[in-house]
Coordinates of C-alpha atoms in Angstrom, one line a residue:
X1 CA 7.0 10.9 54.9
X2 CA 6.6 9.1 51.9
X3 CA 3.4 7.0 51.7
X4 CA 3.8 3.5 51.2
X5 CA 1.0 3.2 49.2
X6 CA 2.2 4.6 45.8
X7 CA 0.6 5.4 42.2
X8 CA 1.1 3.3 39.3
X9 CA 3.6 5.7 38.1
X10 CA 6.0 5.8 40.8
X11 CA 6.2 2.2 41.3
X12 CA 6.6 1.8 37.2
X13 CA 9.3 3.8 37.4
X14 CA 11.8 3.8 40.7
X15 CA 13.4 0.4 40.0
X16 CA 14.2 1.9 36.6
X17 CA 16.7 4.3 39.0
X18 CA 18.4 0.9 41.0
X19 CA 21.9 1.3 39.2
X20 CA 20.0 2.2 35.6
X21 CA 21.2 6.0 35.9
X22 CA 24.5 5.0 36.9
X23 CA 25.9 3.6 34.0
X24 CA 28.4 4.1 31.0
X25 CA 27.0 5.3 28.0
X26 CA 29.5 4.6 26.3
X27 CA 29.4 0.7 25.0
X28 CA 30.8 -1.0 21.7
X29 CA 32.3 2.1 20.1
X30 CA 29.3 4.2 20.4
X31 CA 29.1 7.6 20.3
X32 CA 28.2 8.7 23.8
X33 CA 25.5 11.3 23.9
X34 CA 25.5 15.3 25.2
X35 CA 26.5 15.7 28.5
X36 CA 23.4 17.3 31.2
X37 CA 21.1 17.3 28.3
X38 CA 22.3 19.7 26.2
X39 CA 21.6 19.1 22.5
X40 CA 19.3 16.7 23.0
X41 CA 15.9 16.6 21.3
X42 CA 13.0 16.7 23.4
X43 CA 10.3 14.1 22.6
X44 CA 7.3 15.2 20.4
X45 CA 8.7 18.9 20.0
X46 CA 11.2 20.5 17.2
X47 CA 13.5 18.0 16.1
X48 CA 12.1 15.5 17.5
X49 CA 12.7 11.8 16.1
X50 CA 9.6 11.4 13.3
X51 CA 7.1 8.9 14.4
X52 CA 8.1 6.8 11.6
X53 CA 11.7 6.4 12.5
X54 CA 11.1 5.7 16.0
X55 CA 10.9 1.5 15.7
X56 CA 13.9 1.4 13.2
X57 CA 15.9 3.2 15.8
X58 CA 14.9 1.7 18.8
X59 CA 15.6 -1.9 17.3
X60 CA 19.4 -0.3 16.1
X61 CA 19.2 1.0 19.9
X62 CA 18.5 -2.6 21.6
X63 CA 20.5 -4.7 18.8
X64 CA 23.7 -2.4 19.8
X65 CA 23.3 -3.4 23.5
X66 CA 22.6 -7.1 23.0
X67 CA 18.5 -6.4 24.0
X68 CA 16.5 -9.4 23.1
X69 CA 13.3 -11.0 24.5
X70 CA 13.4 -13.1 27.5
X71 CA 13.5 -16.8 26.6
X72 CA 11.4 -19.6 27.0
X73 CA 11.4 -21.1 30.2
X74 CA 12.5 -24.8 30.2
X75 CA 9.5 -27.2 30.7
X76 CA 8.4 -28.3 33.9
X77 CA 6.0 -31.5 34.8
X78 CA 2.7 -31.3 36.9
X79 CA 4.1 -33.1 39.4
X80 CA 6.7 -31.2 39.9
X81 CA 4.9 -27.5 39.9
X82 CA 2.6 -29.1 42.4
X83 CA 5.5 -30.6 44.7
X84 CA 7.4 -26.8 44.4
X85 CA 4.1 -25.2 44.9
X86 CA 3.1 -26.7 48.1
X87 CA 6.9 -26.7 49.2
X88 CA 6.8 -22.6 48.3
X89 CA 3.9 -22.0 50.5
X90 CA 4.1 -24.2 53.0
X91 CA 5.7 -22.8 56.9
X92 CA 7.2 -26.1 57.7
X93 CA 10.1 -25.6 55.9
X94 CA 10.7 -22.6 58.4
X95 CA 12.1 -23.7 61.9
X96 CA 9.1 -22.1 64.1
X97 CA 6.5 -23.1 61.0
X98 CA 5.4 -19.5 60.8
X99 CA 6.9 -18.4 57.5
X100 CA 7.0 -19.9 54.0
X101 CA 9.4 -18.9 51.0
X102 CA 6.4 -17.2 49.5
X103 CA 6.0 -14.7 52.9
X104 CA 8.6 -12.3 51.4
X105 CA 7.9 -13.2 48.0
X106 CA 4.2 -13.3 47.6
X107 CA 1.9 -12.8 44.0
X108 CA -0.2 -10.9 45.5
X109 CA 2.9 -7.9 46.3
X110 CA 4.4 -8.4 42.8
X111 CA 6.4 -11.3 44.4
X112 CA 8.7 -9.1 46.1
X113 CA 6.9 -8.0 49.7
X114 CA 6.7 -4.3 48.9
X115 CA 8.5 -3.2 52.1
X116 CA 12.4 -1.6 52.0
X117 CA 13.7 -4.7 54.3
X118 CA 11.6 -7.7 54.6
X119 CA 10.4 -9.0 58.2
X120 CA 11.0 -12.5 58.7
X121 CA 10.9 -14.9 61.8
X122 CA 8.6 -14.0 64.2
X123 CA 6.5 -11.9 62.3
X124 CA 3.2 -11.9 61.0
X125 CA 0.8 -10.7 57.8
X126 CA 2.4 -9.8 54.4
X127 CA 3.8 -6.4 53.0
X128 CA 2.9 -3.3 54.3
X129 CA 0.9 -5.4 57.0
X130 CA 3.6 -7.2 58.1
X131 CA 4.9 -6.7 61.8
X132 CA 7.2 -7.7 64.3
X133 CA 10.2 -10.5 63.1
X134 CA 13.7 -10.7 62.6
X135 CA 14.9 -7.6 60.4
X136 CA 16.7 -9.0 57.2
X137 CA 19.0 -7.3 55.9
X138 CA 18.6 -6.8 52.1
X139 CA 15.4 -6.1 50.2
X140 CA 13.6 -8.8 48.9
X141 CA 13.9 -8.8 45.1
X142 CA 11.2 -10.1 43.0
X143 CA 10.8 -13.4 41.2
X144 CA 10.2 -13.2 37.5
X145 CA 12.0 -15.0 34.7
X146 CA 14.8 -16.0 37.1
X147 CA 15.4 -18.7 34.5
X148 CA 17.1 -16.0 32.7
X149 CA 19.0 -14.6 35.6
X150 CA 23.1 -15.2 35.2
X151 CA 23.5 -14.9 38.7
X152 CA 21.6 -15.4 42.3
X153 CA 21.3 -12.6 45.4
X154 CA 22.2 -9.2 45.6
X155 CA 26.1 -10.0 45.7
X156 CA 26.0 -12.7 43.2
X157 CA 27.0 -15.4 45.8
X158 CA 25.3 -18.5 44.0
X159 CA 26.8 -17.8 40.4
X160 CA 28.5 -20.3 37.6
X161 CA 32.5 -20.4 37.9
X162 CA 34.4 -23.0 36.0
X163 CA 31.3 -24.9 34.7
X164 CA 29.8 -25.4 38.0
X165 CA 28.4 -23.2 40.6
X166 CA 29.7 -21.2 43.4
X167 CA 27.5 -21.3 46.9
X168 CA 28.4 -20.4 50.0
X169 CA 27.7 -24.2 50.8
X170 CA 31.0 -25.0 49.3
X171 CA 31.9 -29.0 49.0
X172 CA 28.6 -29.9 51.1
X173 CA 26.4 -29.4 48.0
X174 CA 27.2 -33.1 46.7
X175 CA 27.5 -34.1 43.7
X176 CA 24.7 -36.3 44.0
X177 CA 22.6 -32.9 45.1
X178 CA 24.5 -31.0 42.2
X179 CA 23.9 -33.7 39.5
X180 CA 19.7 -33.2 41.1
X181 CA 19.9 -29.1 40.4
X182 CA 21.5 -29.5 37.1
X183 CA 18.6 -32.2 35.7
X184 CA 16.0 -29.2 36.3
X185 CA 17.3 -27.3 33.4
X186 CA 17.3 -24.3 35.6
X187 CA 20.4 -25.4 37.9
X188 CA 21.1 -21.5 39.4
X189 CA 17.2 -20.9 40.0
X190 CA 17.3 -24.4 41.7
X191 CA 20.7 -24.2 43.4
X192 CA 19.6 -20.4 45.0
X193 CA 16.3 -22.4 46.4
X194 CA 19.0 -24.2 49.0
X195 CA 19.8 -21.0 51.2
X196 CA 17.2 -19.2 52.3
X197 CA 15.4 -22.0 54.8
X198 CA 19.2 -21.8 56.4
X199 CA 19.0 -18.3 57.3
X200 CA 18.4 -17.6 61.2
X201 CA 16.2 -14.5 60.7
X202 CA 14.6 -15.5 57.2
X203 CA 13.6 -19.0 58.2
X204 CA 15.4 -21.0 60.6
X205 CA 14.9 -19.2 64.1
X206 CA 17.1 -18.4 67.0
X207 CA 18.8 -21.2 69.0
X208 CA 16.4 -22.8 71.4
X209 CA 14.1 -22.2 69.3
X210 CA 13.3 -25.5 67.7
X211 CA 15.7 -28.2 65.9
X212 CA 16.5 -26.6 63.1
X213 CA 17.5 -23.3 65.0
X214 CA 19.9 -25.5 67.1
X215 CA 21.9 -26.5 63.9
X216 CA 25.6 -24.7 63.7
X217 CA 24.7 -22.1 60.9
X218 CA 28.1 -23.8 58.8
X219 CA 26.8 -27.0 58.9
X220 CA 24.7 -26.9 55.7
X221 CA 24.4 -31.0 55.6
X222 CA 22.7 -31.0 58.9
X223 CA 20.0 -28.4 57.9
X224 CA 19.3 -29.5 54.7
X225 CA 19.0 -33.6 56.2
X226 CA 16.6 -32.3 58.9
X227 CA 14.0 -30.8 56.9
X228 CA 14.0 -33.8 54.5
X229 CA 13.3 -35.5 58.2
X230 CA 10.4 -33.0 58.9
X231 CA 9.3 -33.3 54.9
X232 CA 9.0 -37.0 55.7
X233 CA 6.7 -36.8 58.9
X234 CA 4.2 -35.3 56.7
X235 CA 1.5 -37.5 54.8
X236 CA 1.1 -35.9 52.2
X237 CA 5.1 -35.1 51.2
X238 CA 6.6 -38.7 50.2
X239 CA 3.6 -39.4 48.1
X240 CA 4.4 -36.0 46.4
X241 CA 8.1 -36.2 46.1
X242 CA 7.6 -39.9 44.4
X243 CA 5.3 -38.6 41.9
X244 CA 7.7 -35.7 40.6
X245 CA 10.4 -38.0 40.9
X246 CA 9.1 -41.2 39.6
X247 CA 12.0 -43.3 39.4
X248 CA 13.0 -42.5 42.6
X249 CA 11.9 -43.2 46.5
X250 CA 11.5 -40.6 48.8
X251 CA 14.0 -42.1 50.9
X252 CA 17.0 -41.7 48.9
X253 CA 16.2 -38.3 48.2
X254 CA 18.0 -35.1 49.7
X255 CA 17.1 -31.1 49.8
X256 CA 18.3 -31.0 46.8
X257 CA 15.1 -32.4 45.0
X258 CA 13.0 -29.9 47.5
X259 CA 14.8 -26.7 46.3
X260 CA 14.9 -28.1 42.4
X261 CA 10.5 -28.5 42.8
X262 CA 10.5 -24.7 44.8
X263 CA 12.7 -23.7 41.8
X264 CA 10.5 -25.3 39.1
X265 CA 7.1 -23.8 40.7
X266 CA 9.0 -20.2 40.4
X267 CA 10.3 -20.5 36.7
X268 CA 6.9 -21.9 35.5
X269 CA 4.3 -19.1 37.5
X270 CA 6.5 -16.4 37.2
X271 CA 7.4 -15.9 33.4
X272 CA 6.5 -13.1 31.9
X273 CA 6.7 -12.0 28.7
X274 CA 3.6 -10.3 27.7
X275 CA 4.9 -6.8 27.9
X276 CA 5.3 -4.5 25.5
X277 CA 8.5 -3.9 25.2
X278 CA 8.9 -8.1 25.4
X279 CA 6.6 -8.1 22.1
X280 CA 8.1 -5.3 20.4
X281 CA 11.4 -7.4 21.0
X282 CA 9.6 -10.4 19.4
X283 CA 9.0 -8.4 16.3
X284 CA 5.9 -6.6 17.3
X285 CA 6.2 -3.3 15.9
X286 CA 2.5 -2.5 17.0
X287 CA 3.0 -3.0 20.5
X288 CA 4.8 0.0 21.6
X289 CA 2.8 3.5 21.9
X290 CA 4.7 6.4 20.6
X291 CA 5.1 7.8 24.1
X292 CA 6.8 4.3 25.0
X293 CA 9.3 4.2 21.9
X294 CA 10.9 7.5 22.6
X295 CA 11.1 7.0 26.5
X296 CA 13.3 4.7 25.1
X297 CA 15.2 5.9 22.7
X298 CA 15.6 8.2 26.1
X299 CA 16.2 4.8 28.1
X300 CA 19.4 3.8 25.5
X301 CA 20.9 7.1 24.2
X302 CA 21.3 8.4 28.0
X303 CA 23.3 5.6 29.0
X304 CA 21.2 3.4 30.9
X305 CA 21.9 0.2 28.5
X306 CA 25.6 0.7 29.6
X307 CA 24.7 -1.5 32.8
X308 CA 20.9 -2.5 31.7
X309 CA 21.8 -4.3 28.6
X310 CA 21.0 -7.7 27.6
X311 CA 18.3 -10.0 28.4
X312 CA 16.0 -8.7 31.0
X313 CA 18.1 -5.2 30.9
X314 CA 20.5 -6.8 33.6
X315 CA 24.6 -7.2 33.1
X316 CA 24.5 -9.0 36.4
X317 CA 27.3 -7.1 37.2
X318 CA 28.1 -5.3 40.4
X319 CA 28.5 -1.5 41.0
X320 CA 29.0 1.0 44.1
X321 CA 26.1 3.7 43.1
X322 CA 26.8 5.7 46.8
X323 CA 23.7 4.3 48.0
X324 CA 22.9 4.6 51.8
X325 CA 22.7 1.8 54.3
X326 CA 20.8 0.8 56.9
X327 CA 19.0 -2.1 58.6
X328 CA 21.0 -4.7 60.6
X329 CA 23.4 -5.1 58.4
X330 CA 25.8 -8.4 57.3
X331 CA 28.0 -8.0 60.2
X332 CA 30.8 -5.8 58.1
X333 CA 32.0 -2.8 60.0
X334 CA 32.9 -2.3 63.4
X335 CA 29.6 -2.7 64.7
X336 CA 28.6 -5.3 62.6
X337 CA 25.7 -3.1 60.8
X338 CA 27.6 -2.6 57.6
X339 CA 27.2 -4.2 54.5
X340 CA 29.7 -4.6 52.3
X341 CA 28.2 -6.1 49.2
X342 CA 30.0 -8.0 46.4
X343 CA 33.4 -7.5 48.3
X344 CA 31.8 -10.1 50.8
X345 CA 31.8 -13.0 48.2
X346 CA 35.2 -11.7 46.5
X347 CA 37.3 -9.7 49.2
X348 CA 38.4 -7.5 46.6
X349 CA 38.3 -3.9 47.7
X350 CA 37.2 -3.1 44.6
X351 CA 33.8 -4.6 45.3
X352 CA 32.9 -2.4 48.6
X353 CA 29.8 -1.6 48.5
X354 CA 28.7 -2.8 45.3
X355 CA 25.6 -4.6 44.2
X356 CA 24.1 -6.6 41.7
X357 CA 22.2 -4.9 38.4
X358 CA 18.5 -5.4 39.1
X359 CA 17.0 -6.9 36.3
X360 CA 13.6 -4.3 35.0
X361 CA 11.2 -7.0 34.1
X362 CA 8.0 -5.6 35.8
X363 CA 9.2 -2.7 37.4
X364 CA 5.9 -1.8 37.8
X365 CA 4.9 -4.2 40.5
X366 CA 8.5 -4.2 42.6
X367 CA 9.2 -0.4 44.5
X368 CA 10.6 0.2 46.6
X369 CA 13.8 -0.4 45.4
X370 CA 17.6 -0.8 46.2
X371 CA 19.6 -3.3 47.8
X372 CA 17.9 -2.1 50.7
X373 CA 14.7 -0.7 49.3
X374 CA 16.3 2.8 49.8
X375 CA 13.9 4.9 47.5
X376 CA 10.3 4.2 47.4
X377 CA 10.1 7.6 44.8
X378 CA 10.7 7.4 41.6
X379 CA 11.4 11.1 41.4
X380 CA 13.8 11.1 44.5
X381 CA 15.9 8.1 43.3
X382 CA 16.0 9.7 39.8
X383 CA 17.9 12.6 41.1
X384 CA 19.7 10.9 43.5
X385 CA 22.0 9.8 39.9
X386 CA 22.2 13.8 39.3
X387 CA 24.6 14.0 42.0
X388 CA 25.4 10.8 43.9
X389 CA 27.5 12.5 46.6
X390 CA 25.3 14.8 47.5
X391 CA 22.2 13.0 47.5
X392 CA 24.1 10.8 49.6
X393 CA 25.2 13.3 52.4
X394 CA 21.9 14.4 52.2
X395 CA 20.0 11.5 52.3
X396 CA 16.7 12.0 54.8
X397 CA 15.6 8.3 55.9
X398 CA 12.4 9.6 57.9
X399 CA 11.4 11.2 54.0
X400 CA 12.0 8.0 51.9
X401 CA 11.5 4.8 54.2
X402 CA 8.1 4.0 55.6
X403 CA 8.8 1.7 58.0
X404 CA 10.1 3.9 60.5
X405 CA 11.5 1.2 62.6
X406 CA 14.3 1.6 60.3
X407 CA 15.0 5.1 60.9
X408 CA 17.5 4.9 64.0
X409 CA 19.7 1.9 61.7
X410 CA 21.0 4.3 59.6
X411 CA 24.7 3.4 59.6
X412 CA 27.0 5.8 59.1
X413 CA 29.6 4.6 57.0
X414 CA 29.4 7.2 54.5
X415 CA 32.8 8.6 53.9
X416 CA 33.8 5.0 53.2
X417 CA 31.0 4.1 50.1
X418 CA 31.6 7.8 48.5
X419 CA 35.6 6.6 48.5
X420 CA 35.4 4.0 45.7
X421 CA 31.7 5.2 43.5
X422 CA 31.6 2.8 40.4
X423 CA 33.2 5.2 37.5
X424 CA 30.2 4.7 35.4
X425 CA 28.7 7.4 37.8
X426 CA 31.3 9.8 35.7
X427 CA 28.7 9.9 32.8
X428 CA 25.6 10.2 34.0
X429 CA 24.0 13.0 32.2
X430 CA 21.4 14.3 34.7
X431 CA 20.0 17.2 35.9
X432 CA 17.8 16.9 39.2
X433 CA 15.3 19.1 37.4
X434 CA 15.4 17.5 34.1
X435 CA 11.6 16.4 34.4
X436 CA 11.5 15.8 30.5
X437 CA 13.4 13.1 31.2
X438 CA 12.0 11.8 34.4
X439 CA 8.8 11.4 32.6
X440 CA 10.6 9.6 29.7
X441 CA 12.2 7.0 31.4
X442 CA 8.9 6.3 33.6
X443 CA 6.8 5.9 30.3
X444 CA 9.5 3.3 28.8
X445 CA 9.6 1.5 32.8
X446 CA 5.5 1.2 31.9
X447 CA 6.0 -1.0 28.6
X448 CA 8.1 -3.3 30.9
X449 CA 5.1 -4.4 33.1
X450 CA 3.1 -7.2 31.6
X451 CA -0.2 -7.3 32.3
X452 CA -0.6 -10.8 33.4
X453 CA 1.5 -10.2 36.1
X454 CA -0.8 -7.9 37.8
X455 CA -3.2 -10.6 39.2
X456 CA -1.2 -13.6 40.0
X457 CA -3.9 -15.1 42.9
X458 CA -4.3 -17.8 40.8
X459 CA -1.3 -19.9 41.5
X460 CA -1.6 -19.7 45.4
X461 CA -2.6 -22.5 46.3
X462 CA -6.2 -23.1 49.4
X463 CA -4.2 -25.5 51.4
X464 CA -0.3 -27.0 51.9
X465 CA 0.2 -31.1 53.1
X466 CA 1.7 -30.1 56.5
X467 CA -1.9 -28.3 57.3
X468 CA -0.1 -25.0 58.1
X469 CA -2.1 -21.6 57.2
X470 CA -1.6 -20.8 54.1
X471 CA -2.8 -16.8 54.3
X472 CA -0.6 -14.7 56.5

């Protein structure tokens, strides 16, 4: 069984293998490189790239696939990281007060929670201490630089169409609320904040469980009204809300200006751009090791850029990499275990099973990885792209997922993700014993961590208003 305590080289590398091995090569005319590795140079030995050359080409590398450093977050006010930072942490905005936002997303797990699928009502502890609670059904994906993000969950369902924003939420997100999310600056990051405290197993409960549970899970307004009700019983929240919103009374406001604060303390802790490959993007040409500029030269010239291009090494787009599913599912499928993916939010069959490009900012700090944490070895996942089907069919739950409450929800829906694989799977150019290039790629996923995000204790906070435990 894998352990779920893993060295810093596998969790620097596996989320480097979420959908970056199953990509096109071939992107704006370029010439796609040897198939399975043949005629390609190996790092350091004959042929090689010479030292010198290696930051010319790596810029050419990154300019071809629109690679540039992460932007500046917009600014955010005291007030307002101190509203969203209470609001993050605080259990009151879950129905049964015994999870926060922050209890799958914590600093001190890389804010993801370190666990394949996250545990949420009714359980207790964080990451790999964690027990008991509702299952969820997708992994929880880390926080940093959302501002940058083009789109919001795993199947994109919060994304901008038609110079708004699409939610699930439909007409019930007012445009009073809307006009609220778009004054942050970061109106996706803020506009995602609104869904997860209406989720029965992430935050809400079970009906009969308190009055939030007993809410209709379509009736958005409802939900959202009733927590600005509890927000309101508590002391310390008007005064808070009044002072990040200073031309406005607590009264008048909705959830709208609670998700926008949550939002604002997320942008503003969880930058980061102090890796190296972030500063050799600024113009840096120091920060890289040698090692780090040809894993990737590796990284671009064996396709990954194809689908981890752009800002953050994301195309936000959605692809069908025939990964296996478990957990309780979305309720797709005859039993209602299935999951579906992007084809939930679009109903085009073309969508089955496909989900969202994971960003690679801090890779490091994030395993395991997948839309269901699938993979908690980077070596595993790495070969799963050398043949998809067959890692597939083969795929041993009880050897990659630790939590082995998870091992009888393995759903068996496989003939039906292998009969639509994204065609970018067609040039993947992978061997399962190519280990020169497994140690490539994981030395490139290392100049993605940044080494501020390793100790991020300092923006929990000792104590919330609502006088809820902080620790878990």
């Amino acid at each position: 069984m894998t352990s779920p305590t893993r060295t810093s080289t596998e969790r620097a590398a596996l989320l480097l293998t979420f959908g970056l091995l199953a990509c096109d090569p071939v992107a704006d005319g370029a010439e796609p490189p040897p198939r399975g590795g043949e005629g390609r140079r190996p790092a350091g030995g004959p042929g090689a790239i010479p030292a010198d050359e290696l930051v010319p080409r790596v810029r050419q590398l990154a300019a071809r696939f629109d690679v540039e450093p992460t932007p500046a977050a917009p600014p955010v006010s005291d007030a307002l990281w101190t509203l969203g930072q209470a609001l993050a942490f605080d259990k009151v905005l879950s129905g049964n007060g015994d999870l926060s936002c922050m209890t799958c997303h914590h600093p001190s797990v890389g804010t993801d929670d370190d666990r394949a699928l996250p545990l949420g009502v009714g359980g207790e502890g964080l990451g790999h201490a964690r027990e008991g609670g509702a299952v969820i059904p997708r992994n929880a994906p880390a926080l940093f630089n959302l501002h940058a993000f083009d789109t919001m969950f795993w199947d994109s369902r919060v994304e901008p169409r038609g110079g708004g924003i699409d939610t699930p939420a439909g007409d019930q997100l007012t445009d009073a609320m809307r006009e609220t999310l778009a004054a942050s600056g970061f109106a996706l990051v803020s506009t995602q904040a609104m869904f997860p405290v209406t989720s029965r197993e992430e935050m809400r409960g079970e009906a009969g469980d308190n009055e939030l549970a007993a809410i209709a899970d379509e009736d958005f307004t409802a939900i959202w009204a009733a927590l600005m009700d509890r927000l309101g019983e508590v002391e310390g929240y008007p005064p808070l809300f009044e002072a990040a919103y200073p031309a406005e009374s607590f009264e008048d406001m909705s959830f709208a200006h609670a998700a926008n604060a949550i939002a604002a303390f997320e942008v503003a802790a969880f930058e980061s751009q102090g890796s190296p490959w972030e500063r050799f993007l600024a113009g840096d040409d120091d920060a890289m090791t040698e090692a780090q500029l040809r894993g990737a030269v590796a990284f671009f010239e064996r396709g990954c850029a194809s689908c981890h291009r752009g800002v953050g090494l994301s195309d936000f787009r959605h692809h069908n990499i025939a990964m296996p599913q478990f957990g309780p599912g979305k309720g797709d499928g005859e039993d209602g275990l299935d999951d579906l993916g992007r084809a939930r939010v679009t109903g085009d069959e073309d969508d089955l099973y496909a989900f969202r490009t994971t960003p690679l900012t801090n890779v490091a700090l994030t395993a395991p990885y997948g839309h269901a944490g699938q993979f908690a070895s980077l070596e595993r996942h790495i070969a799963h792209y050398a043949d998809p089907r067959e890692s597939l069919l083969g795929y041993h739950i009880e050897v990659e997922v630790s939590q082995s409450g998870l091992w009888a929800m393995l759903v068996d829906n496989v003939a039906d993700v292998l009969d639509d694989l994204s065609p970018r799977l067609r040039d993947v150019r992978l061997r399962e014993d190519d280990e020169q290039a497994i140690a490539e790629l994981v030395v490139f996923m290392g100049a993605l961590s940044d080494p501020g995000a390793r100790d991020l204790s300092g923006v929990v906070p000792e104590s919330v208003p609502s006088g809820l435990p902080v620790a878990d």
